[in-house]
């Protein structure tokens, strides 16, 4: 067994340990028992049977993964005050406020609580919902007076996620276990947040304001979805059109989107006859700059890492050579926040779409080897099919909808998305410094965005563009196991062909 395979198995073991713990809630004492049992097995079979020894180490890492999930669940004592009546909380706004037409949502990192005239130090996060004005900022130190409540899931029709939207679980992935509606607020101080984070948020807000000054709706909201991953500004009708046409991933910034714009940067740098290695590093630098400009939120950073890994895989020549780096990156992200593995749909879709680009793309490249490369259509078709096949079960489990028109819609629309993202990026960036100079880029972005919105609505309006289809987790697991088996057979055949070619050359 090679070192590369052992490393892969250990990374996967940690992820599996986190996943099992999120389902079974195994006590810490039992996890410690599994860890000790693994140590004993490893010491006994280290010299006699290396495979059993590796399996023992995998068991130990799985136990550590479970322990990490349990550790992350210890998120402070603020939630103990849920349902205790009206009280006063002092805390700092710890993230960029989510501003909407009728409200704004603030994440408050609590410092103190005053209950029945008694002051006590507390810790934990609460989601505060208030009117849209006055506008609050990241880093504001607030004193709020209201009632802490436990988040409740929205009622609605039964879906694969349960009866309606599981809002409690959605907030739990961000360590939020308390909500407050319409409290009285007093601003005690400004600028109490992290200086670097505050500067990044200010940059993102300035970029967003620049886009909104240059473009009308729905174009501004669409561009914000493309470049920032924020789709809250999209109307319900347009969001439904995205879902029916199978193009919702476009406005959910992921490694898939980042890899598209990174490949476009590589092409542009290629026009200047630059070396392949230099083009690669310039594209990576462009991704990092893009990440910083858009606020460097956790979801954008994850997308950037995924995009860079896909770019690295293409640079290396064979997509599947990057598998360890991809799994390691996923394991690190899960270590930082174990809850994203099971409760963050965005992370699941982003990781699987990137995995599809790494492992499935070579299969389609071989099948479509004779197709012409004109206008990048072949690459877009391969990327679309690879990503769609990888995320299909999750889409059917979570959203119970199959978009039949998706491959064709993506083929048409993704042809223009890199240009749109780049022009929109330039428009917003230049507009931050000089709005007048950015207008020409704003006009160009408007043309692209208007065409793409029209195309999305057209495909969504076609008969049988999408059909209702719901899968349960057992079917999804069978699908992925079958897909993994077929990929294993494909790559085994590839290795044999490579060995035959080398033997023939000798």
Short mmCIF file of C-alpha atoms in Angstrom, two decimals:
data_model
loop_
_atom_site.label_atom_id
_atom_site.label_comp_id
_atom_site.label_asym_id
_atom_site.label_seq_id
_atom_site.Cartn_x
_atom_site.Cartn_y
_atom_site.Cartn_z
CA UNK A 1 0.00 0.00 0.00
CA UNK A 2 1.49 3.34 -1.08
CA UNK A 3 1.93 6.36 1.21
CA UNK A 4 -0.43 8.29 -1.05
CA UNK A 5 -3.24 5.78 -0.49
CA UNK A 6 -2.64 5.66 3.26
CA UNK A 7 -2.86 9.46 3.43
CA UNK A 8 -6.11 9.36 1.42
CA UNK A 9 -7.63 6.72 3.73
CA UNK A 10 -6.69 8.71 6.84
CA UNK A 11 -8.29 11.90 5.50
CA UNK A 12 -11.44 10.00 4.53
CA UNK A 13 -11.51 8.34 7.97
CA UNK A 14 -11.61 11.72 9.70
CA UNK A 15 -14.50 12.87 7.48
CA UNK A 16 -16.37 9.58 8.04
CA UNK A 17 -15.86 9.92 11.81
CA UNK A 18 -17.39 13.40 11.77
CA UNK A 19 -20.32 12.18 9.66
CA UNK A 20 -21.06 9.17 11.90
CA UNK A 21 -20.92 11.35 15.01
CA UNK A 22 -23.35 13.87 13.47
CA UNK A 23 -25.83 11.00 13.02
CA UNK A 24 -25.25 8.75 16.05
CA UNK A 25 -23.98 11.13 18.79
CA UNK A 26 -21.52 8.56 20.21
CA UNK A 27 -20.40 9.53 23.77
CA UNK A 28 -16.84 10.80 24.21
CA UNK A 29 -16.00 7.86 26.48
CA UNK A 30 -16.93 5.40 23.70
CA UNK A 31 -14.87 7.37 21.19
CA UNK A 32 -11.94 7.16 23.56
CA UNK A 33 -12.46 3.40 23.74
CA UNK A 34 -12.34 3.11 19.94
CA UNK A 35 -9.14 5.19 19.89
CA UNK A 36 -7.45 2.96 22.50
CA UNK A 37 -8.63 -0.18 20.67
CA UNK A 38 -7.10 1.20 17.46
CA UNK A 39 -3.80 1.87 19.26
CA UNK A 40 -3.69 -1.73 20.54
CA UNK A 41 -4.44 -3.16 17.08
CA UNK A 42 -1.80 -0.93 15.45
CA UNK A 43 0.90 -1.96 17.94
CA UNK A 44 0.07 -5.67 17.65
CA UNK A 45 -0.09 -5.85 13.83
CA UNK A 46 2.48 -3.15 12.91
CA UNK A 47 5.10 -5.70 11.88
CA UNK A 48 2.87 -8.71 11.13
CA UNK A 49 0.15 -7.18 8.90
CA UNK A 50 0.48 -3.59 7.67
CA UNK A 51 -3.06 -3.52 6.20
CA UNK A 52 -4.62 -4.26 9.59
CA UNK A 53 -2.28 -1.67 11.14
CA UNK A 54 -3.44 0.97 8.62
CA UNK A 55 -7.07 0.04 9.34
CA UNK A 56 -6.34 0.51 13.05
CA UNK A 57 -4.94 4.00 12.41
CA UNK A 58 -8.06 4.77 10.36
CA UNK A 59 -10.21 3.76 13.35
CA UNK A 60 -8.19 6.09 15.57
CA UNK A 61 -8.62 8.99 13.14
CA UNK A 62 -12.38 8.26 12.90
CA UNK A 63 -12.59 8.50 16.70
CA UNK A 64 -10.75 11.85 16.57
CA UNK A 65 -13.20 13.06 13.89
CA UNK A 66 -16.12 12.21 16.19
CA UNK A 67 -14.42 13.97 19.10
CA UNK A 68 -13.89 17.08 16.98
CA UNK A 69 -17.62 17.19 16.18
CA UNK A 70 -18.46 16.94 19.88
CA UNK A 71 -15.94 19.67 20.72
CA UNK A 72 -17.46 22.01 18.13
CA UNK A 73 -20.92 21.54 19.67
CA UNK A 74 -19.73 23.28 22.84
CA UNK A 75 -20.64 26.80 21.68
CA UNK A 76 -21.20 28.84 24.83
CA UNK A 77 -23.96 29.25 27.37
CA UNK A 78 -26.15 31.94 25.78
CA UNK A 79 -28.76 29.42 24.61
CA UNK A 80 -29.44 28.52 28.26
CA UNK A 81 -31.30 31.84 28.48
CA UNK A 82 -33.75 30.89 25.70
CA UNK A 83 -37.35 31.29 26.85
CA UNK A 84 -36.39 33.07 30.11
CA UNK A 85 -38.41 36.19 29.31
CA UNK A 86 -37.22 39.72 28.53
CA UNK A 87 -33.56 40.37 29.26
CA UNK A 88 -30.66 42.59 28.19
CA UNK A 89 -27.73 41.31 26.13
CA UNK A 90 -24.52 43.21 25.40
CA UNK A 91 -22.49 42.02 22.43
CA UNK A 92 -20.73 42.82 19.15
CA UNK A 93 -22.02 42.34 15.61
CA UNK A 94 -19.66 39.58 14.45
CA UNK A 95 -20.52 39.32 10.76
CA UNK A 96 -21.66 41.47 7.87
CA UNK A 97 -25.34 42.43 8.39
CA UNK A 98 -27.77 40.72 6.03
CA UNK A 99 -29.83 43.63 4.69
CA UNK A 100 -33.13 42.92 2.94
CA UNK A 101 -36.04 45.07 1.76
CA UNK A 102 -38.11 44.71 4.93
CA UNK A 103 -35.52 43.76 7.57
CA UNK A 104 -31.88 43.29 8.47
CA UNK A 105 -30.41 40.32 10.29
CA UNK A 106 -27.49 40.74 12.68
CA UNK A 107 -25.28 38.04 14.21
CA UNK A 108 -24.48 39.16 17.75
CA UNK A 109 -21.55 37.70 19.68
CA UNK A 110 -22.71 37.99 23.28
CA UNK A 111 -20.49 39.28 26.07
CA UNK A 112 -22.84 40.02 28.95
CA UNK A 113 -26.42 39.27 29.96
CA UNK A 114 -28.54 41.20 32.46
CA UNK A 115 -31.38 39.11 33.91
CA UNK A 116 -33.55 40.40 36.76
CA UNK A 117 -30.99 43.14 37.46
CA UNK A 118 -28.07 40.70 37.74
CA UNK A 119 -25.16 40.92 35.29
CA UNK A 120 -23.27 37.81 34.18
CA UNK A 121 -20.65 37.05 31.54
CA UNK A 122 -22.03 34.90 28.70
CA UNK A 123 -20.77 33.52 25.40
CA UNK A 124 -22.47 32.40 22.21
CA UNK A 125 -24.16 33.78 19.10
CA UNK A 126 -27.68 35.10 18.57
CA UNK A 127 -29.45 36.08 15.35
CA UNK A 128 -31.17 39.45 15.73
CA UNK A 129 -33.94 40.50 13.30
CA UNK A 130 -34.70 44.24 13.17
CA UNK A 131 -36.16 46.85 10.81
CA UNK A 132 -34.00 47.84 7.80
CA UNK A 133 -33.21 51.24 9.34
CA UNK A 134 -31.19 52.45 11.08
CA UNK A 135 -28.45 50.41 9.41
CA UNK A 136 -25.99 48.67 11.69
CA UNK A 137 -22.38 47.74 10.87
CA UNK A 138 -19.96 44.93 11.60
CA UNK A 139 -18.13 45.69 14.85
CA UNK A 140 -20.94 47.71 16.46
CA UNK A 141 -21.18 47.11 20.22
CA UNK A 142 -24.90 46.83 21.00
CA UNK A 143 -27.09 46.60 24.03
CA UNK A 144 -30.32 44.83 23.10
CA UNK A 145 -33.45 44.33 25.15
CA UNK A 146 -35.73 41.50 24.07
CA UNK A 147 -36.61 37.82 24.39
CA UNK A 148 -34.17 35.07 23.47
CA UNK A 149 -35.95 32.18 21.77
CA UNK A 150 -34.94 28.83 20.29
CA UNK A 151 -35.01 28.86 16.46
CA UNK A 152 -38.05 27.12 14.98
CA UNK A 153 -38.28 25.35 11.63
CA UNK A 154 -40.66 26.81 9.09
CA UNK A 155 -43.88 24.94 8.47
CA UNK A 156 -44.67 23.82 4.94
CA UNK A 157 -45.12 20.80 2.70
CA UNK A 158 -43.10 17.70 3.41
CA UNK A 159 -39.82 17.44 1.55
CA UNK A 160 -36.70 15.32 1.76
CA UNK A 161 -35.47 17.77 4.37
CA UNK A 162 -38.50 17.25 6.55
CA UNK A 163 -41.68 19.25 7.08
CA UNK A 164 -40.69 22.58 5.58
CA UNK A 165 -37.33 24.31 6.02
CA UNK A 166 -35.22 23.09 8.94
CA UNK A 167 -34.22 26.58 10.06
CA UNK A 168 -32.85 25.37 13.40
CA UNK A 169 -30.33 23.08 11.70
CA UNK A 170 -29.48 25.77 9.15
CA UNK A 171 -28.50 28.17 11.96
CA UNK A 172 -26.79 25.45 14.00
CA UNK A 173 -24.09 25.00 11.35
CA UNK A 174 -23.04 28.57 12.16
CA UNK A 175 -23.21 27.93 15.95
CA UNK A 176 -26.38 30.01 16.33
CA UNK A 177 -28.88 28.56 18.82
CA UNK A 178 -30.78 31.72 19.85
CA UNK A 179 -32.88 34.29 17.95
CA UNK A 180 -34.32 37.65 18.96
CA UNK A 181 -37.08 39.42 17.03
CA UNK A 182 -37.54 43.23 17.07
CA UNK A 183 -35.60 44.08 20.23
CA UNK A 184 -34.85 47.57 21.52
CA UNK A 185 -31.28 48.44 20.51
CA UNK A 186 -28.75 50.94 21.82
CA UNK A 187 -25.38 51.40 20.08
CA UNK A 188 -22.67 51.58 22.77
CA UNK A 189 -19.61 51.84 20.51
CA UNK A 190 -18.41 51.41 16.92
CA UNK A 191 -15.45 49.57 15.38
CA UNK A 192 -15.17 46.84 18.02
CA UNK A 193 -14.57 44.01 15.54
CA UNK A 194 -11.43 42.51 14.04
CA UNK A 195 -9.58 45.20 12.05
CA UNK A 196 -8.70 42.94 9.11
CA UNK A 197 -12.22 41.51 8.91
CA UNK A 198 -13.66 45.01 9.16
CA UNK A 199 -11.49 46.20 6.26
CA UNK A 200 -12.55 43.21 4.13
CA UNK A 201 -16.24 43.78 4.85
CA UNK A 202 -15.89 47.48 4.05
CA UNK A 203 -14.28 46.54 0.72
CA UNK A 204 -17.08 44.09 -0.08
CA UNK A 205 -19.76 46.64 0.80
CA UNK A 206 -18.09 49.25 -1.40
CA UNK A 207 -17.95 46.74 -4.26
CA UNK A 208 -21.64 45.87 -3.78
CA UNK A 209 -22.62 49.57 -3.72
CA UNK A 210 -20.63 50.08 -6.93
CA UNK A 211 -22.55 47.28 -8.70
CA UNK A 212 -25.90 48.64 -7.50
CA UNK A 213 -24.99 52.13 -8.75
CA UNK A 214 -24.05 50.84 -12.20
CA UNK A 215 -26.81 48.31 -12.86
CA UNK A 216 -30.58 48.08 -12.37
CA UNK A 217 -32.42 45.04 -11.02
CA UNK A 218 -32.51 42.13 -11.74
CA UNK A 219 -29.10 42.53 -13.44
CA UNK A 220 -27.42 43.89 -10.27
CA UNK A 221 -28.76 41.01 -8.18
CA UNK A 222 -27.68 38.46 -10.79
CA UNK A 223 -24.14 39.88 -10.90
CA UNK A 224 -24.00 39.88 -7.09
CA UNK A 225 -24.91 36.18 -7.24
CA UNK A 226 -22.24 35.47 -9.84
CA UNK A 227 -19.36 37.32 -8.19
CA UNK A 228 -20.35 37.27 -4.52
CA UNK A 229 -22.55 34.19 -4.22
CA UNK A 230 -25.39 36.34 -2.82
CA UNK A 231 -28.74 35.45 -4.38
CA UNK A 232 -31.00 37.14 -1.84
CA UNK A 233 -31.62 40.05 -4.23
CA UNK A 234 -33.14 37.77 -6.88
CA UNK A 235 -36.92 37.83 -7.18
CA UNK A 236 -38.82 34.61 -6.38
CA UNK A 237 -39.83 34.32 -10.07
CA UNK A 238 -36.23 34.53 -11.27
CA UNK A 239 -35.03 32.12 -8.58
CA UNK A 240 -37.69 29.64 -9.74
CA UNK A 241 -36.49 30.06 -13.35
CA UNK A 242 -32.94 29.24 -12.25
CA UNK A 243 -34.19 26.09 -10.48
CA UNK A 244 -36.30 24.92 -13.45
CA UNK A 245 -33.47 25.45 -15.95
CA UNK A 246 -30.90 23.72 -13.72
CA UNK A 247 -28.68 26.82 -13.51
CA UNK A 248 -29.03 27.67 -9.80
CA UNK A 249 -25.37 26.77 -9.24
CA UNK A 250 -24.37 29.83 -11.28
CA UNK A 251 -25.52 32.18 -8.49
CA UNK A 252 -24.12 30.01 -5.67
CA UNK A 253 -20.44 30.88 -5.75
CA UNK A 254 -18.60 27.55 -5.69
CA UNK A 255 -15.37 25.91 -6.78
CA UNK A 256 -17.18 25.21 -10.06
CA UNK A 257 -17.71 28.94 -10.74
CA UNK A 258 -14.21 29.86 -9.60
CA UNK A 259 -12.69 27.19 -11.85
CA UNK A 260 -14.61 28.60 -14.84
CA UNK A 261 -13.30 32.14 -14.36
CA UNK A 262 -9.81 30.79 -13.53
CA UNK A 263 -9.74 28.87 -16.83
CA UNK A 264 -10.80 32.07 -18.59
CA UNK A 265 -7.92 33.96 -16.94
CA UNK A 266 -5.56 31.23 -18.16
CA UNK A 267 -6.85 31.73 -21.70
CA UNK A 268 -6.41 35.52 -21.49
CA UNK A 269 -2.86 35.20 -20.18
CA UNK A 270 -2.22 32.73 -23.00
CA UNK A 271 -2.94 35.49 -25.52
CA UNK A 272 0.20 37.26 -24.24
CA UNK A 273 2.31 34.17 -25.04
CA UNK A 274 3.19 33.65 -21.37
CA UNK A 275 4.68 30.38 -20.12
CA UNK A 276 2.16 27.82 -18.87
CA UNK A 277 3.58 27.89 -15.32
CA UNK A 278 3.43 31.70 -15.22
CA UNK A 279 -0.17 31.67 -16.50
CA UNK A 280 -1.08 29.24 -13.73
CA UNK A 281 0.37 31.40 -10.93
CA UNK A 282 -1.17 34.59 -12.37
CA UNK A 283 -4.57 32.86 -12.44
CA UNK A 284 -4.10 31.76 -8.80
CA UNK A 285 -3.17 35.35 -7.89
CA UNK A 286 -6.32 36.58 -9.69
CA UNK A 287 -8.46 34.14 -7.65
CA UNK A 288 -6.87 35.32 -4.38
CA UNK A 289 -7.41 39.00 -5.31
CA UNK A 290 -11.01 38.24 -6.28
CA UNK A 291 -11.54 36.48 -2.93
CA UNK A 292 -10.20 39.45 -0.96
CA UNK A 293 -12.24 41.98 -2.96
CA UNK A 294 -15.48 40.07 -2.35
CA UNK A 295 -14.98 40.00 1.42
CA UNK A 296 -13.21 36.66 1.94
CA UNK A 297 -16.23 35.07 3.63
CA UNK A 298 -15.94 31.40 4.63
CA UNK A 299 -18.01 30.21 1.65
CA UNK A 300 -15.97 32.29 -0.84
CA UNK A 301 -12.67 31.09 0.64
CA UNK A 302 -13.86 27.46 0.36
CA UNK A 303 -14.88 28.10 -3.25
CA UNK A 304 -11.50 29.68 -4.00
CA UNK A 305 -9.64 26.68 -2.54
CA UNK A 306 -11.75 24.29 -4.63
CA UNK A 307 -11.21 26.40 -7.75
CA UNK A 308 -7.44 26.52 -7.24
CA UNK A 309 -7.36 22.73 -6.81
CA UNK A 310 -9.19 22.24 -10.12
CA UNK A 311 -6.79 24.71 -11.74
CA UNK A 312 -3.85 22.78 -10.26
CA UNK A 313 -5.27 19.51 -11.58
CA UNK A 314 -5.52 20.94 -15.09
CA UNK A 315 -2.01 22.36 -14.79
CA UNK A 316 -0.68 18.92 -13.82
CA UNK A 317 -2.26 17.39 -16.93
CA UNK A 318 -4.44 14.67 -15.39
CA UNK A 319 -7.43 15.65 -13.28
CA UNK A 320 -7.34 12.63 -11.01
CA UNK A 321 -3.76 13.31 -9.86
CA UNK A 322 -5.15 15.94 -7.51
CA UNK A 323 -7.47 13.61 -5.55
CA UNK A 324 -5.42 13.65 -2.32
CA UNK A 325 -5.21 17.44 -2.31
CA UNK A 326 -8.98 17.72 -2.83
CA UNK A 327 -9.82 15.23 -0.07
CA UNK A 328 -7.25 16.86 2.26
CA UNK A 329 -8.74 20.31 1.59
CA UNK A 330 -12.21 18.94 2.32
CA UNK A 331 -10.98 17.31 5.54
CA UNK A 332 -9.37 20.59 6.69
CA UNK A 333 -12.61 22.50 6.01
CA UNK A 334 -14.56 19.88 7.94
CA UNK A 335 -12.04 20.12 10.81
CA UNK A 336 -12.49 23.89 10.99
CA UNK A 337 -16.29 23.53 11.05
CA UNK A 338 -17.46 19.89 11.33
CA UNK A 339 -21.11 20.91 10.97
CA UNK A 340 -20.75 21.88 7.30
CA UNK A 341 -20.35 18.21 6.34
CA UNK A 342 -23.95 17.34 7.14
CA UNK A 343 -25.78 20.64 7.56
CA UNK A 344 -24.29 22.97 4.90
CA UNK A 345 -25.87 22.16 1.52
CA UNK A 346 -23.67 24.75 -0.17
CA UNK A 347 -20.48 23.02 0.97
CA UNK A 348 -21.80 19.61 -0.07
CA UNK A 349 -22.73 20.80 -3.57
CA UNK A 350 -19.50 22.77 -4.01
CA UNK A 351 -17.28 19.85 -2.92
CA UNK A 352 -19.11 17.28 -5.03
CA UNK A 353 -19.16 19.55 -8.11
CA UNK A 354 -15.40 20.03 -7.76
CA UNK A 355 -14.91 16.28 -7.24
CA UNK A 356 -16.91 15.73 -10.43
CA UNK A 357 -14.56 18.05 -12.32
CA UNK A 358 -11.57 16.13 -10.96
CA UNK A 359 -12.72 12.52 -11.40
CA UNK A 360 -15.53 12.55 -13.98
CA UNK A 361 -14.10 15.08 -16.43
CA UNK A 362 -11.36 12.67 -17.69
CA UNK A 363 -14.07 10.11 -18.51
CA UNK A 364 -16.02 12.59 -20.64
CA UNK A 365 -12.81 13.90 -22.21
CA UNK A 366 -12.16 10.39 -23.51
CA UNK A 367 -15.75 9.92 -24.70
CA UNK A 368 -15.89 13.31 -26.42
CA UNK A 369 -12.32 13.23 -27.71
CA UNK A 370 -13.41 13.80 -31.32
CA UNK A 371 -15.61 16.81 -30.63
CA UNK A 372 -14.21 20.16 -31.86
CA UNK A 373 -12.90 22.63 -29.29
CA UNK A 374 -14.47 25.66 -31.00
CA UNK A 375 -15.46 28.53 -28.63
CA UNK A 376 -14.81 26.34 -25.60
CA UNK A 377 -18.06 24.39 -26.15
CA UNK A 378 -16.39 21.03 -25.57
CA UNK A 379 -14.88 22.13 -22.25
CA UNK A 380 -18.18 23.64 -21.07
CA UNK A 381 -20.10 20.48 -22.01
CA UNK A 382 -17.60 18.27 -20.16
CA UNK A 383 -17.59 20.53 -17.09
CA UNK A 384 -21.39 20.73 -17.02
CA UNK A 385 -21.95 16.97 -17.33
CA UNK A 386 -19.21 16.21 -14.76
CA UNK A 387 -20.57 18.61 -12.15
CA UNK A 388 -24.24 17.75 -12.80
CA UNK A 389 -23.70 14.00 -12.47
CA UNK A 390 -21.78 14.52 -9.23
CA UNK A 391 -24.48 16.64 -7.55
CA UNK A 392 -27.59 15.02 -9.08
CA UNK A 393 -28.53 12.85 -6.05
CA UNK A 394 -28.24 15.79 -3.64
CA UNK A 395 -30.44 17.96 -5.86
CA UNK A 396 -33.09 15.23 -5.92
CA UNK A 397 -32.83 14.60 -2.17
CA UNK A 398 -32.93 18.25 -1.11
CA UNK A 399 -35.01 19.94 -3.80
CA UNK A 400 -37.01 17.06 -5.34
CA UNK A 401 -36.70 18.49 -8.86
CA UNK A 402 -34.92 17.17 -11.96
CA UNK A 403 -34.12 19.71 -14.66
CA UNK A 404 -34.26 17.90 -18.01
CA UNK A 405 -33.20 20.99 -19.94
CA UNK A 406 -30.17 21.61 -17.67
CA UNK A 407 -27.35 20.33 -19.98
CA UNK A 408 -28.53 22.44 -22.93
CA UNK A 409 -29.25 25.51 -20.77
CA UNK A 410 -25.81 25.32 -19.15
CA UNK A 411 -24.12 24.82 -22.51
CA UNK A 412 -25.65 28.05 -23.83
CA UNK A 413 -25.35 30.18 -20.70
CA UNK A 414 -21.94 29.07 -19.39
CA UNK A 415 -20.42 30.08 -22.71
CA UNK A 416 -20.83 33.71 -21.61
CA UNK A 417 -20.48 33.45 -17.82
CA UNK A 418 -16.66 33.89 -17.65
CA UNK A 419 -16.86 37.09 -19.70
CA UNK A 420 -19.78 38.31 -17.60
CA UNK A 421 -17.96 37.64 -14.33
CA UNK A 422 -14.78 39.32 -15.57
CA UNK A 423 -16.53 42.40 -17.00
CA UNK A 424 -18.75 42.66 -13.91
CA UNK A 425 -15.66 42.28 -11.70
CA UNK A 426 -13.95 45.13 -13.58
CA UNK A 427 -17.09 47.29 -13.50
CA UNK A 428 -17.51 46.91 -9.75
CA UNK A 429 -13.78 47.26 -9.03
CA UNK A 430 -13.26 50.39 -11.15
CA UNK A 431 -16.55 51.83 -9.89
CA UNK A 432 -15.18 51.74 -6.34
CA UNK A 433 -12.63 54.35 -7.37
CA UNK A 434 -14.34 56.19 -10.26
CA UNK A 435 -17.95 55.51 -11.12
CA UNK A 436 -17.83 57.43 -14.41
CA UNK A 437 -14.99 55.33 -15.82
CA UNK A 438 -16.77 52.12 -14.85
CA UNK A 439 -19.94 52.89 -16.84
CA UNK A 440 -18.65 51.41 -20.11
CA UNK A 441 -17.99 48.11 -18.32
CA UNK A 442 -21.37 48.44 -16.63
CA UNK A 443 -23.09 48.72 -20.04
CA UNK A 444 -21.24 45.67 -21.35
CA UNK A 445 -22.11 43.70 -18.21
CA UNK A 446 -25.77 44.74 -18.60
CA UNK A 447 -25.84 43.33 -22.16
CA UNK A 448 -24.44 39.97 -21.07
CA UNK A 449 -26.61 39.77 -17.95
CA UNK A 450 -29.79 40.69 -19.84
CA UNK A 451 -29.14 38.02 -22.47
CA UNK A 452 -28.43 35.37 -19.81
CA UNK A 453 -31.55 36.23 -17.78
CA UNK A 454 -33.62 36.06 -20.98
CA UNK A 455 -32.08 32.67 -21.88
CA UNK A 456 -32.72 31.30 -18.38
CA UNK A 457 -36.36 32.38 -18.51
CA UNK A 458 -36.71 30.91 -22.02
CA UNK A 459 -35.35 27.49 -21.03
CA UNK A 460 -37.36 27.50 -17.78
CA UNK A 461 -40.56 28.18 -19.75
CA UNK A 462 -40.17 25.23 -22.10
CA UNK A 463 -42.62 22.31 -21.62
CA UNK A 464 -41.21 19.65 -19.28
CA UNK A 465 -38.13 21.81 -18.56
CA UNK A 466 -38.13 20.19 -15.13
CA UNK A 467 -40.09 17.43 -13.44
CA UNK A 468 -40.73 16.62 -9.80
CA UNK A 469 -38.60 13.71 -8.66
CA UNK A 470 -37.67 12.94 -5.09
CA UNK A 471 -34.96 10.57 -3.90
CA UNK A 472 -34.32 9.33 -0.41
CA UNK A 473 -30.84 8.90 1.05
CA UNK A 474 -30.73 5.11 0.41
CA UNK A 475 -31.13 5.68 -3.37
CA UNK A 476 -28.56 8.50 -3.29
CA UNK A 477 -26.04 6.26 -1.49
CA UNK A 478 -26.60 3.43 -4.00
CA UNK A 479 -26.06 5.96 -6.84
CA UNK A 480 -22.74 7.17 -5.40
CA UNK A 481 -21.50 3.64 -4.66
CA UNK A 482 -22.33 2.62 -8.25
CA UNK A 483 -20.61 5.74 -9.61
CA UNK A 484 -17.50 5.09 -7.51
CA UNK A 485 -17.41 1.47 -8.74
CA UNK A 486 -17.66 2.54 -12.40
CA UNK A 487 -14.93 5.16 -11.90
CA UNK A 488 -12.70 2.54 -10.28
CA UNK A 489 -13.11 0.26 -13.32
CA UNK A 490 -12.42 3.18 -15.69
CA UNK A 491 -9.19 4.20 -13.97
CA UNK A 492 -8.02 0.60 -13.63
CA UNK A 493 -8.42 0.26 -17.39
CA UNK A 494 -6.57 3.56 -17.90
CA UNK A 495 -3.62 2.37 -15.81
CA UNK A 496 -3.43 -0.90 -17.74
CA UNK A 497 -3.42 0.99 -21.05
CA UNK A 498 -0.62 3.24 -19.79
CA UNK A 499 1.43 0.21 -18.67
CA UNK A 500 0.88 -1.48 -22.06
CA UNK A 501 2.04 1.66 -23.87
CA UNK A 502 5.18 1.88 -21.74
CA UNK A 503 5.91 -1.82 -22.28
CA UNK A 504 5.45 -1.40 -26.05
CA UNK A 505 7.87 1.56 -26.07
CA UNK A 506 10.52 -0.51 -24.31
#
